[in-house]
Amino acid sequence: MKKITKAIIPAAGLGTRMLPISHAVCKEMLPIVDLPAVFYLVEEAVRAGITDILIITNRDKDAMEDFFDLSVEYGQALTAKGKTKEAERLYEIANMANVYFLRQKETKGLGHAVGRARSFVGDEPFLVLYGDDVIFSEDPVCRQMIEVYEKYGKSVVGVKPVPLEQVQKYSSLKVEAIEGEERVTYCTDMIEKPKPGEEFSNLSILGRVLLTPEVFDIIDALEPGAGGEYQLTDAMKKLARTEGVYALEFIGDRYDMGSKLGFLKANVTKGLEHPETGAEFREYLIELAKTL
Ligand code: UTP
């Protein structure tokens, strides 16, 4: 079985739910305290053993590239000011993984964005981390997904049960139980953004998928789906009906950085944990809560 070493982070969406800021700064570069959202995605992949990451962009390529790059002058300026720890941190970030960038050129949907990665991926299974879905977990979700792939040798989609009224915003999966498995099911069908009555279940794909390279031929033959976009879910539906796909109910807390509320929640969570802000921020929140 091929070892999984590559991941794709599509980060080229329009980000309309985060307007007006997303007009100038892509949502994947929005900060969670002092790190951009995309840092947490790269970190998760690296913790799962991924060595090569392709970020699909349209705007903000420079800001992202700069963030994962090393500015020698900046590092020297920090060191000259005695900020060696900070300089070392930047060095660590720059050396986390081989990070590559590719422009999607036209914003035609998540399926189209993943399709651009064909030559990067080659003939290997790979992970996709949806650029606006930050997931905090002790055991990286990417690693949880790889474990399922290593057991079954098929594509894996990361899922969570969501309130039925929200399924219409995401996707809905048809699954069959597997004897002896608690969190893994066999997926036979799926639908992107189902209309009321079209749902299979309240299980939605949230932010992480592991795909076999057969998906690229399917993507190339895709027709526009929900919202007129080339939907990755439509490609994975074909994969489910032909090759078979497993669904993993992953363990982790997901924050939708593409929504204003998700952005705020992620910042509160990490702000409370951060060594520089945690204690004072907690006091501030306790006082604030009294006035609510
Ligand atoms: P979303 O559908 O959440 O992103 O796509 P969006 O289209 O930017 O969202 P809204 O509704 O307009 O706010 C999931 C991920 O896929 C990327 C997005 O950047 C996001 O991280 N994406 C989406 C692409 O890379 N290319 C696309 O054409 C569409």
PDB file of C-alpha atoms and ligand atoms in Angstrom:
ATOM      1  CA  MET A   1       0.000   0.000   0.000  1.00  0.00           C
ATOM      2  CA  LYS A   2       1.319   3.456  -0.946  1.00  0.00           C
ATOM      3  CA  LYS A   3       2.326   5.711   1.942  1.00  0.00           C
ATOM      4  CA  ILE A   4       0.443   8.985   1.961  1.00  0.00           C
ATOM      5  CA  THR A   5       2.815  11.948   1.811  1.00  0.00           C
ATOM      6  CA  LYS A   6       0.889  14.576  -0.163  1.00  0.00           C
ATOM      7  CA  ALA A   7      -1.933  16.938   0.720  1.00  0.00           C
ATOM      8  CA  ILE A   8      -3.849  19.668  -1.077  1.00  0.00           C
ATOM      9  CA  ILE A   9      -5.333  22.739   0.553  1.00  0.00           C
ATOM     10  CA  PRO A  10      -7.828  24.466  -1.775  1.00  0.00           C
ATOM     11  CA  ALA A  11      -7.846  28.125  -0.755  1.00  0.00           C
ATOM     12  CA  ALA A  12      -9.116  29.835  -3.879  1.00  0.00           C
ATOM     13  CA  GLY A  13     -12.798  30.322  -3.040  1.00  0.00           C
ATOM     14  CA  LEU A  14     -14.513  33.697  -3.197  1.00  0.00           C
ATOM     15  CA  GLY A  15     -15.232  33.678   0.528  1.00  0.00           C
ATOM     16  CA  THR A  16     -18.487  35.574   0.115  1.00  0.00           C
ATOM     17  CA  ARG A  17     -19.596  34.782   3.675  1.00  0.00           C
ATOM     18  CA  MET A  18     -16.585  36.701   4.983  1.00  0.00           C
ATOM     19  CA  LEU A  19     -17.098  39.844   2.907  1.00  0.00           C
ATOM     20  CA  PRO A  20     -15.997  42.610   3.001  1.00  0.00           C
ATOM     21  CA  ILE A  21     -12.627  41.465   4.477  1.00  0.00           C
ATOM     22  CA  SER A  22     -12.325  38.531   2.043  1.00  0.00           C
ATOM     23  CA  HIS A  23     -12.304  40.989  -0.841  1.00  0.00           C
ATOM     24  CA  ALA A  24      -8.745  41.939   0.176  1.00  0.00           C
ATOM     25  CA  VAL A  25      -7.563  39.060   2.425  1.00  0.00           C
ATOM     26  CA  CYS A  26      -8.480  35.463   1.687  1.00  0.00           C
ATOM     27  CA  LYS A  27     -10.195  33.721   4.601  1.00  0.00           C
ATOM     28  CA  GLU A  28      -7.411  31.130   4.867  1.00  0.00           C
ATOM     29  CA  MET A  29      -5.050  33.973   5.875  1.00  0.00           C
ATOM     30  CA  LEU A  30      -7.359  35.347   8.571  1.00  0.00           C
ATOM     31  CA  PRO A  31      -5.691  35.122  11.982  1.00  0.00           C
ATOM     32  CA  ILE A  32      -6.516  32.839  14.849  1.00  0.00           C
ATOM     33  CA  VAL A  33      -4.816  35.019  17.482  1.00  0.00           C
ATOM     34  CA  ASP A  34      -1.337  35.240  15.904  1.00  0.00           C
ATOM     35  CA  LEU A  35      -1.336  32.520  13.245  1.00  0.00           C
ATOM     36  CA  PRO A  36      -3.280  32.364   9.975  1.00  0.00           C
ATOM     37  CA  ALA A  37      -5.914  29.642   9.626  1.00  0.00           C
ATOM     38  CA  VAL A  38      -3.868  27.929   6.905  1.00  0.00           C
ATOM     39  CA  PHE A  39      -1.015  27.390   9.389  1.00  0.00           C
ATOM     40  CA  TYR A  40      -3.228  25.063  11.429  1.00  0.00           C
ATOM     41  CA  LEU A  41      -4.068  23.036   8.316  1.00  0.00           C
ATOM     42  CA  VAL A  42      -0.421  22.624   7.368  1.00  0.00           C
ATOM     43  CA  GLU A  43       0.454  21.762  10.962  1.00  0.00           C
ATOM     44  CA  GLU A  44      -2.279  19.095  11.108  1.00  0.00           C
ATOM     45  CA  ALA A  45      -1.066  17.507   7.868  1.00  0.00           C
ATOM     46  CA  VAL A  46       2.564  17.543   9.008  1.00  0.00           C
ATOM     47  CA  ARG A  47       1.639  15.931  12.337  1.00  0.00           C
ATOM     48  CA  ALA A  48       0.075  13.130  10.276  1.00  0.00           C
ATOM     49  CA  GLY A  49       3.307  12.504   8.352  1.00  0.00           C
ATOM     50  CA  ILE A  50       2.591  14.608   5.237  1.00  0.00           C
ATOM     51  CA  THR A  51       5.724  16.072   3.679  1.00  0.00           C
ATOM     52  CA  ASP A  52       4.435  17.843   0.534  1.00  0.00           C
ATOM     53  CA  ILE A  53       1.533  20.275   0.500  1.00  0.00           C
ATOM     54  CA  LEU A  54       0.019  22.094  -2.455  1.00  0.00           C
ATOM     55  CA  ILE A  55      -2.031  25.188  -1.655  1.00  0.00           C
ATOM     56  CA  ILE A  56      -4.436  26.191  -4.432  1.00  0.00           C
ATOM     57  CA  THR A  57      -4.861  29.955  -4.388  1.00  0.00           C
ATOM     58  CA  ASN A  58      -6.182  32.839  -6.380  1.00  0.00           C
ATOM     59  CA  ARG A  59      -5.651  35.953  -4.288  1.00  0.00           C
ATOM     60  CA  ASP A  60      -3.162  36.413  -1.486  1.00  0.00           C
ATOM     61  CA  LYS A  61      -0.660  34.026  -2.964  1.00  0.00           C
ATOM     62  CA  ASP A  62       2.096  36.437  -1.946  1.00  0.00           C
ATOM     63  CA  ALA A  63       0.970  36.750   1.666  1.00  0.00           C
ATOM     64  CA  MET A  64       0.735  32.963   2.029  1.00  0.00           C
ATOM     65  CA  GLU A  65       4.027  32.382   0.273  1.00  0.00           C
ATOM     66  CA  ASP A  66       5.706  34.964   2.494  1.00  0.00           C
ATOM     67  CA  PHE A  67       4.244  33.353   5.595  1.00  0.00           C
ATOM     68  CA  PHE A  68       5.756  29.927   4.817  1.00  0.00           C
ATOM     69  CA  ASP A  69       9.005  31.446   3.545  1.00  0.00           C
ATOM     70  CA  LEU A  70      12.042  32.628   5.453  1.00  0.00           C
ATOM     71  CA  SER A  71      13.010  36.293   5.252  1.00  0.00           C
ATOM     72  CA  VAL A  72      16.706  36.315   6.092  1.00  0.00           C
ATOM     73  CA  GLU A  73      16.755  40.096   6.738  1.00  0.00           C
ATOM     74  CA  TYR A  74      13.701  39.920   8.987  1.00  0.00           C
ATOM     75  CA  GLY A  75      15.208  37.018  10.945  1.00  0.00           C
ATOM     76  CA  GLN A  76      18.464  38.939  11.339  1.00  0.00           C
ATOM     77  CA  ALA A  77      16.626  42.063  12.482  1.00  0.00           C
ATOM     78  CA  LEU A  78      14.776  40.030  15.123  1.00  0.00           C
ATOM     79  CA  THR A  79      17.986  38.389  16.328  1.00  0.00           C
ATOM     80  CA  ALA A  80      19.719  41.793  16.517  1.00  0.00           C
ATOM     81  CA  LYS A  81      16.912  42.933  18.829  1.00  0.00           C
ATOM     82  CA  GLY A  82      17.417  39.876  21.049  1.00  0.00           C
ATOM     83  CA  LYS A  83      14.220  38.230  19.758  1.00  0.00           C
ATOM     84  CA  THR A  84      15.908  34.903  19.041  1.00  0.00           C
ATOM     85  CA  LYS A  85      12.935  32.783  20.130  1.00  0.00           C
ATOM     86  CA  GLU A  86      10.670  34.619  17.694  1.00  0.00           C
ATOM     87  CA  ALA A  87      13.260  34.234  14.912  1.00  0.00           C
ATOM     88  CA  GLU A  88      13.518  30.493  15.642  1.00  0.00           C
ATOM     89  CA  ARG A  89       9.754  30.144  15.479  1.00  0.00           C
ATOM     90  CA  LEU A  90       9.710  31.680  11.993  1.00  0.00           C
ATOM     91  CA  TYR A  91      12.486  29.296  10.965  1.00  0.00           C
ATOM     92  CA  GLU A  92      10.458  26.322  12.269  1.00  0.00           C
ATOM     93  CA  ILE A  93       7.366  27.419  10.324  1.00  0.00           C
ATOM     94  CA  ALA A  94       9.374  27.808   7.108  1.00  0.00           C
ATOM     95  CA  ASN A  95      10.739  24.287   7.501  1.00  0.00           C
ATOM     96  CA  MET A  96       7.539  22.464   8.482  1.00  0.00           C
ATOM     97  CA  ALA A  97       6.990  20.940   5.038  1.00  0.00           C
ATOM     98  CA  ASN A  98       7.568  21.474   1.331  1.00  0.00           C
ATOM     99  CA  VAL A  99       4.775  23.937   0.602  1.00  0.00           C
ATOM    100  CA  TYR A 100       3.891  24.577  -3.049  1.00  0.00           C
ATOM    101  CA  PHE A 101       1.434  27.019  -4.588  1.00  0.00           C
ATOM    102  CA  LEU A 102      -0.730  26.913  -7.688  1.00  0.00           C
ATOM    103  CA  ARG A 103      -3.323  29.366  -8.934  1.00  0.00           C
ATOM    104  CA  GLN A 104      -6.758  28.015  -9.785  1.00  0.00           C
ATOM    105  CA  LYS A 105      -7.159  30.889 -12.297  1.00  0.00           C
ATOM    106  CA  GLU A 106     -10.960  30.521 -12.485  1.00  0.00           C
ATOM    107  CA  THR A 107     -13.127  30.027  -9.400  1.00  0.00           C
ATOM    108  CA  LYS A 108     -15.181  27.106 -10.689  1.00  0.00           C
ATOM    109  CA  GLY A 109     -15.700  25.142  -7.486  1.00  0.00           C
ATOM    110  CA  LEU A 110     -13.914  22.801  -5.098  1.00  0.00           C
ATOM    111  CA  GLY A 111     -13.910  19.879  -7.574  1.00  0.00           C
ATOM    112  CA  HIS A 112     -12.272  22.085 -10.189  1.00  0.00           C
ATOM    113  CA  ALA A 113      -9.691  23.312  -7.633  1.00  0.00           C
ATOM    114  CA  VAL A 114      -8.721  19.740  -6.660  1.00  0.00           C
ATOM    115  CA  GLY A 115      -8.526  18.795 -10.356  1.00  0.00           C
ATOM    116  CA  ARG A 116      -5.707  21.359 -10.792  1.00  0.00           C
ATOM    117  CA  ALA A 117      -3.518  19.224  -8.485  1.00  0.00           C
ATOM    118  CA  ARG A 118      -3.302  16.208 -10.780  1.00  0.00           C
ATOM    119  CA  SER A 119       0.331  16.586 -11.820  1.00  0.00           C
ATOM    120  CA  PHE A 120       1.377  17.361  -8.236  1.00  0.00           C
ATOM    121  CA  VAL A 121      -0.336  14.236  -6.914  1.00  0.00           C
ATOM    122  CA  GLY A 122       0.558  11.779  -9.677  1.00  0.00           C
ATOM    123  CA  ASP A 123      -0.533   8.215  -9.050  1.00  0.00           C
ATOM    124  CA  GLU A 124      -0.811   8.350  -5.269  1.00  0.00           C
ATOM    125  CA  PRO A 125      -3.606   8.621  -2.741  1.00  0.00           C
ATOM    126  CA  PHE A 126      -3.702  12.096  -1.162  1.00  0.00           C
ATOM    127  CA  LEU A 127      -5.437  14.190   1.444  1.00  0.00           C
ATOM    128  CA  VAL A 128      -7.576  17.267   0.860  1.00  0.00           C
ATOM    129  CA  LEU A 129      -7.953  19.759   3.697  1.00  0.00           C
ATOM    130  CA  TYR A 130     -10.718  22.248   2.860  1.00  0.00           C
ATOM    131  CA  GLY A 131      -8.987  25.582   3.344  1.00  0.00           C
ATOM    132  CA  ASP A 132     -11.551  27.166   5.619  1.00  0.00           C
ATOM    133  CA  ASP A 133     -12.087  24.192   7.947  1.00  0.00           C
ATOM    134  CA  VAL A 134      -9.722  24.357  10.900  1.00  0.00           C
ATOM    135  CA  ILE A 135      -9.984  21.338  13.177  1.00  0.00           C
ATOM    136  CA  PHE A 136      -8.390  21.227  16.621  1.00  0.00           C
ATOM    137  CA  SER A 137      -7.745  17.719  17.930  1.00  0.00           C
ATOM    138  CA  GLU A 138      -5.114  15.910  19.931  1.00  0.00           C
ATOM    139  CA  ASP A 139      -4.926  13.158  17.328  1.00  0.00           C
ATOM    140  CA  PRO A 140      -4.751  14.982  13.941  1.00  0.00           C
ATOM    141  CA  VAL A 141      -7.800  14.227  11.815  1.00  0.00           C
ATOM    142  CA  CYS A 142      -5.500  13.614   8.819  1.00  0.00           C
ATOM    143  CA  ARG A 143      -3.867  10.813  10.809  1.00  0.00           C
ATOM    144  CA  GLN A 144      -7.263   9.363  11.740  1.00  0.00           C
ATOM    145  CA  MET A 145      -8.154   9.347   8.018  1.00  0.00           C
ATOM    146  CA  ILE A 146      -4.883   7.673   7.011  1.00  0.00           C
ATOM    147  CA  GLU A 147      -5.538   4.922   9.555  1.00  0.00           C
ATOM    148  CA  VAL A 148      -8.862   4.103   7.872  1.00  0.00           C
ATOM    149  CA  TYR A 149      -7.233   4.158   4.430  1.00  0.00           C
ATOM    150  CA  GLU A 150      -4.509   1.794   5.615  1.00  0.00           C
ATOM    151  CA  LYS A 151      -7.172  -0.611   6.880  1.00  0.00           C
ATOM    152  CA  TYR A 152      -9.515  -0.583   3.857  1.00  0.00           C
ATOM    153  CA  GLY A 153      -7.392   0.737   0.956  1.00  0.00           C
ATOM    154  CA  LYS A 154     -10.180   2.994  -0.367  1.00  0.00           C
ATOM    155  CA  SER A 155     -11.040   6.694  -0.309  1.00  0.00           C
ATOM    156  CA  VAL A 156     -12.164   8.085   3.034  1.00  0.00           C
ATOM    157  CA  VAL A 157     -14.391  11.078   3.797  1.00  0.00           C
ATOM    158  CA  GLY A 158     -14.358  12.844   7.166  1.00  0.00           C
ATOM    159  CA  VAL A 159     -17.903  13.278   8.469  1.00  0.00           C
ATOM    160  CA  LYS A 160     -19.896  14.572  11.433  1.00  0.00           C
ATOM    161  CA  PRO A 161     -23.597  14.469  12.221  1.00  0.00           C
ATOM    162  CA  VAL A 162     -25.037  17.975  11.789  1.00  0.00           C
ATOM    163  CA  PRO A 163     -28.524  19.352  12.580  1.00  0.00           C
ATOM    164  CA  LEU A 164     -30.803  18.322   9.707  1.00  0.00           C
ATOM    165  CA  GLU A 165     -31.561  21.953   8.772  1.00  0.00           C
ATOM    166  CA  GLN A 166     -27.815  22.507   8.251  1.00  0.00           C
ATOM    167  CA  VAL A 167     -27.318  19.448   6.035  1.00  0.00           C
ATOM    168  CA  GLN A 168     -28.680  21.554   3.169  1.00  0.00           C
ATOM    169  CA  LYS A 169     -25.652  23.832   3.443  1.00  0.00           C
ATOM    170  CA  TYR A 170     -23.207  20.929   3.283  1.00  0.00           C
ATOM    171  CA  SER A 171     -23.712  17.407   1.936  1.00  0.00           C
ATOM    172  CA  SER A 172     -25.639  14.319   2.980  1.00  0.00           C
ATOM    173  CA  LEU A 173     -24.339  10.737   2.936  1.00  0.00           C
ATOM    174  CA  LYS A 174     -25.967   7.335   2.544  1.00  0.00           C
ATOM    175  CA  VAL A 175     -24.003   4.912   4.706  1.00  0.00           C
ATOM    176  CA  GLU A 176     -24.067   1.299   5.826  1.00  0.00           C
ATOM    177  CA  ALA A 177     -22.826   0.132   9.219  1.00  0.00           C
ATOM    178  CA  ILE A 178     -19.719  -2.070   9.353  1.00  0.00           C
ATOM    179  CA  GLU A 179     -19.607  -4.803  11.955  1.00  0.00           C
ATOM    180  CA  GLY A 180     -17.085  -4.070  14.687  1.00  0.00           C
ATOM    181  CA  GLU A 181     -16.647  -0.409  13.644  1.00  0.00           C
ATOM    182  CA  GLU A 182     -17.967   2.435  15.766  1.00  0.00           C
ATOM    183  CA  ARG A 183     -16.895   5.495  13.810  1.00  0.00           C
ATOM    184  CA  VAL A 184     -16.366   4.051  10.327  1.00  0.00           C
ATOM    185  CA  THR A 185     -19.202   3.305   7.901  1.00  0.00           C
ATOM    186  CA  TYR A 186     -19.381   2.323   4.234  1.00  0.00           C
ATOM    187  CA  CYS A 187     -20.678   5.115   2.017  1.00  0.00           C
ATOM    188  CA  THR A 188     -22.769   4.119  -0.990  1.00  0.00           C
ATOM    189  CA  ASP A 189     -24.101   7.488  -2.104  1.00  0.00           C
ATOM    190  CA  MET A 190     -23.977  11.201  -1.334  1.00  0.00           C
ATOM    191  CA  ILE A 191     -25.468  14.494  -2.427  1.00  0.00           C
ATOM    192  CA  GLU A 192     -24.116  18.058  -2.261  1.00  0.00           C
ATOM    193  CA  LYS A 193     -26.385  20.740  -0.762  1.00  0.00           C
ATOM    194  CA  PRO A 194     -29.549  18.569  -0.804  1.00  0.00           C
ATOM    195  CA  LYS A 195     -32.921  20.267  -1.121  1.00  0.00           C
ATOM    196  CA  PRO A 196     -35.451  19.500   1.642  1.00  0.00           C
ATOM    197  CA  GLY A 197     -36.503  15.848   1.250  1.00  0.00           C
ATOM    198  CA  GLU A 198     -33.398  14.856  -0.729  1.00  0.00           C
ATOM    199  CA  GLU A 199     -31.238  14.139   2.356  1.00  0.00           C
ATOM    200  CA  PHE A 200     -29.947  10.587   2.913  1.00  0.00           C
ATOM    201  CA  SER A 201     -28.927  11.248   6.530  1.00  0.00           C
ATOM    202  CA  ASN A 202     -27.646  13.989   8.809  1.00  0.00           C
ATOM    203  CA  LEU A 203     -24.041  12.941   8.139  1.00  0.00           C
ATOM    204  CA  SER A 204     -22.123  15.626   6.229  1.00  0.00           C
ATOM    205  CA  ILE A 205     -18.572  15.763   4.908  1.00  0.00           C
ATOM    206  CA  LEU A 206     -16.752  18.378   6.951  1.00  0.00           C
ATOM    207  CA  GLY A 207     -13.377  19.536   5.798  1.00  0.00           C
ATOM    208  CA  ARG A 208     -11.223  16.440   5.266  1.00  0.00           C
ATOM    209  CA  VAL A 209     -11.146  13.781   2.556  1.00  0.00           C
ATOM    210  CA  LEU A 210      -8.564  11.234   1.485  1.00  0.00           C
ATOM    211  CA  LEU A 211      -8.844  10.308  -2.168  1.00  0.00           C
ATOM    212  CA  THR A 212      -7.384   7.731  -4.498  1.00  0.00           C
ATOM    213  CA  PRO A 213      -5.975   9.174  -7.771  1.00  0.00           C
ATOM    214  CA  GLU A 214      -8.842   7.615  -9.785  1.00  0.00           C
ATOM    215  CA  VAL A 215     -10.820  10.697  -8.757  1.00  0.00           C
ATOM    216  CA  PHE A 216      -8.972  12.866 -11.305  1.00  0.00           C
ATOM    217  CA  ASP A 217     -10.562  11.173 -14.350  1.00  0.00           C
ATOM    218  CA  ILE A 218     -13.947  11.581 -12.680  1.00  0.00           C
ATOM    219  CA  ILE A 219     -13.257  15.281 -11.978  1.00  0.00           C
ATOM    220  CA  ASP A 220     -12.260  15.844 -15.613  1.00  0.00           C
ATOM    221  CA  ALA A 221     -15.639  14.488 -16.725  1.00  0.00           C
ATOM    222  CA  LEU A 222     -17.707  16.456 -14.169  1.00  0.00           C
ATOM    223  CA  GLU A 223     -20.669  18.592 -15.162  1.00  0.00           C
ATOM    224  CA  PRO A 224     -21.441  21.718 -13.108  1.00  0.00           C
ATOM    225  CA  GLY A 225     -23.473  20.780 -10.027  1.00  0.00           C
ATOM    226  CA  ALA A 226     -25.004  22.698  -7.090  1.00  0.00           C
ATOM    227  CA  GLY A 227     -24.544  26.471  -7.489  1.00  0.00           C
ATOM    228  CA  GLY A 228     -23.240  25.957 -11.044  1.00  0.00           C
ATOM    229  CA  GLU A 229     -19.857  24.842  -9.612  1.00  0.00           C
ATOM    230  CA  TYR A 230     -17.799  21.704 -10.264  1.00  0.00           C
ATOM    231  CA  GLN A 231     -18.453  19.946  -6.972  1.00  0.00           C
ATOM    232  CA  LEU A 232     -15.955  17.588  -5.365  1.00  0.00           C
ATOM    233  CA  THR A 233     -18.895  15.818  -3.726  1.00  0.00           C
ATOM    234  CA  ASP A 234     -20.235  14.874  -7.182  1.00  0.00           C
ATOM    235  CA  ALA A 235     -16.874  13.289  -8.031  1.00  0.00           C
ATOM    236  CA  MET A 236     -16.769  11.433  -4.707  1.00  0.00           C
ATOM    237  CA  LYS A 237     -20.334  10.227  -5.302  1.00  0.00           C
ATOM    238  CA  LYS A 238     -19.091   8.504  -8.471  1.00  0.00           C
ATOM    239  CA  LEU A 239     -16.176   7.087  -6.534  1.00  0.00           C
ATOM    240  CA  ALA A 240     -18.596   5.762  -3.898  1.00  0.00           C
ATOM    241  CA  ARG A 241     -20.753   4.106  -6.550  1.00  0.00           C
ATOM    242  CA  THR A 242     -17.802   2.519  -8.375  1.00  0.00           C
ATOM    243  CA  GLU A 243     -14.759   1.934  -6.144  1.00  0.00           C
ATOM    244  CA  GLY A 244     -16.348   2.387  -2.726  1.00  0.00           C
ATOM    245  CA  VAL A 245     -15.731   5.076  -0.143  1.00  0.00           C
ATOM    246  CA  TYR A 246     -15.482   4.842   3.650  1.00  0.00           C
ATOM    247  CA  ALA A 247     -16.816   7.508   5.997  1.00  0.00           C
ATOM    248  CA  LEU A 248     -15.024   8.319   9.231  1.00  0.00           C
ATOM    249  CA  GLU A 249     -16.757  10.186  12.023  1.00  0.00           C
ATOM    250  CA  PHE A 250     -13.587  11.949  13.110  1.00  0.00           C
ATOM    251  CA  ILE A 251     -12.689  13.172  16.575  1.00  0.00           C
ATOM    252  CA  GLY A 252     -11.961  16.898  16.635  1.00  0.00           C
ATOM    253  CA  ASP A 253     -13.514  20.349  17.020  1.00  0.00           C
ATOM    254  CA  ARG A 254     -14.154  22.010  13.694  1.00  0.00           C
ATOM    255  CA  TYR A 255     -14.217  25.764  13.159  1.00  0.00           C
ATOM    256  CA  ASP A 256     -15.599  27.145   9.905  1.00  0.00           C
ATOM    257  CA  MET A 257     -13.208  30.018   9.199  1.00  0.00           C
ATOM    258  CA  GLY A 258     -15.351  30.874   6.182  1.00  0.00           C
ATOM    259  CA  SER A 259     -18.081  32.137   8.513  1.00  0.00           C
ATOM    260  CA  LYS A 260     -17.969  35.119  10.859  1.00  0.00           C
ATOM    261  CA  LEU A 261     -19.163  33.045  13.817  1.00  0.00           C
ATOM    262  CA  GLY A 262     -16.612  30.269  13.200  1.00  0.00           C
ATOM    263  CA  PHE A 263     -13.845  32.865  12.976  1.00  0.00           C
ATOM    264  CA  LEU A 264     -14.879  34.410  16.319  1.00  0.00           C
ATOM    265  CA  LYS A 265     -15.197  31.023  18.066  1.00  0.00           C
ATOM    266  CA  ALA A 266     -11.765  29.865  16.872  1.00  0.00           C
ATOM    267  CA  ASN A 267     -10.207  33.070  18.193  1.00  0.00           C
ATOM    268  CA  VAL A 268     -11.903  32.777  21.574  1.00  0.00           C
ATOM    269  CA  THR A 269     -10.806  29.133  21.912  1.00  0.00           C
ATOM    270  CA  LYS A 270      -7.179  29.765  20.983  1.00  0.00           C
ATOM    271  CA  GLY A 271      -7.113  33.133  22.776  1.00  0.00           C
ATOM    272  CA  LEU A 272      -7.952  31.327  26.023  1.00  0.00           C
ATOM    273  CA  GLU A 273      -5.169  28.776  25.442  1.00  0.00           C
ATOM    274  CA  HIS A 274      -2.484  31.223  24.333  1.00  0.00           C
ATOM    275  CA  PRO A 275       0.273  31.701  26.951  1.00  0.00           C
ATOM    276  CA  GLU A 276       0.434  35.478  26.332  1.00  0.00           C
ATOM    277  CA  THR A 277      -3.302  36.177  26.359  1.00  0.00           C
ATOM    278  CA  GLY A 278      -5.008  33.253  28.148  1.00  0.00           C
ATOM    279  CA  ALA A 279      -5.186  34.482  31.760  1.00  0.00           C
ATOM    280  CA  GLU A 280      -6.196  38.099  31.054  1.00  0.00           C
ATOM    281  CA  PHE A 281      -8.560  37.096  28.273  1.00  0.00           C
ATOM    282  CA  ARG A 282     -10.340  34.687  30.625  1.00  0.00           C
ATOM    283  CA  GLU A 283     -10.833  37.486  33.179  1.00  0.00           C
ATOM    284  CA  TYR A 284     -12.081  39.783  30.446  1.00  0.00           C
ATOM    285  CA  LEU A 285     -14.579  37.184  29.205  1.00  0.00           C
ATOM    286  CA  ILE A 286     -15.869  36.479  32.722  1.00  0.00           C
ATOM    287  CA  GLU A 287     -16.490  40.207  33.276  1.00  0.00           C
ATOM    288  CA  LEU A 288     -18.020  40.594  29.857  1.00  0.00           C
ATOM    289  CA  ALA A 289     -20.321  37.595  30.381  1.00  0.00           C
ATOM    290  CA  LYS A 290     -21.809  39.328  33.467  1.00  0.00           C
ATOM    291  CA  THR A 291     -23.069  42.111  31.234  1.00  0.00           C
ATOM    292  CA  LEU A 292     -24.712  39.805  28.677  1.00  0.00           C
TER     293      LEU A 292
HETATM  294  P1  UTP B   1     -16.428  26.923   0.199  1.00  0.00           P
HETATM  295  O1  UTP B   1     -17.601  26.711  -0.644  1.00  0.00           O
HETATM  296  O2  UTP B   1     -16.563  26.849   1.678  1.00  0.00           O
HETATM  297  O3  UTP B   1     -15.717  28.317  -0.093  1.00  0.00           O
HETATM  298  O4  UTP B   1     -15.275  25.961  -0.315  1.00  0.00           O
HETATM  299  P2  UTP B   1     -16.243  29.631  -0.806  1.00  0.00           P
HETATM  300  O5  UTP B   1     -16.811  29.334  -2.145  1.00  0.00           O
HETATM  301  O6  UTP B   1     -15.098  30.578  -0.729  1.00  0.00           O
HETATM  302  O7  UTP B   1     -17.383  30.058   0.234  1.00  0.00           O
HETATM  303  P3  UTP B   1     -18.466  31.201   0.246  1.00  0.00           P
HETATM  304  O8  UTP B   1     -19.766  30.471   0.279  1.00  0.00           O
HETATM  305  O9  UTP B   1     -18.281  32.078  -0.982  1.00  0.00           O
HETATM  306  O10 UTP B   1     -18.246  31.985   1.508  1.00  0.00           O
HETATM  307  C1  UTP B   1     -14.471  25.121   0.516  1.00  0.00           C
HETATM  308  C2  UTP B   1     -13.001  25.390   0.264  1.00  0.00           C
HETATM  309  O11 UTP B   1     -12.692  25.252  -1.119  1.00  0.00           O
HETATM  310  C3  UTP B   1     -12.021  26.389  -1.608  1.00  0.00           C
HETATM  311  C4  UTP B   1     -12.366  27.522  -0.661  1.00  0.00           C
HETATM  312  O12 UTP B   1     -11.298  28.467  -0.598  1.00  0.00           O
HETATM  313  C5  UTP B   1     -12.585  26.814   0.652  1.00  0.00           C
HETATM  314  O13 UTP B   1     -11.418  26.744   1.414  1.00  0.00           O
HETATM  315  N1  UTP B   1     -12.449  26.637  -3.005  1.00  0.00           N
HETATM  316  C6  UTP B   1     -13.772  26.772  -3.303  1.00  0.00           C
HETATM  317  C7  UTP B   1     -11.484  26.731  -3.995  1.00  0.00           C
HETATM  318  O14 UTP B   1     -10.268  26.599  -3.735  1.00  0.00           O
HETATM  319  N2  UTP B   1     -11.888  26.985  -5.272  1.00  0.00           N
HETATM  320  C8  UTP B   1     -13.195  27.148  -5.609  1.00  0.00           C
HETATM  321  O15 UTP B   1     -13.476  27.375  -6.812  1.00  0.00           O
HETATM  322  C9  UTP B   1     -14.157  27.041  -4.601  1.00  0.00           C
END
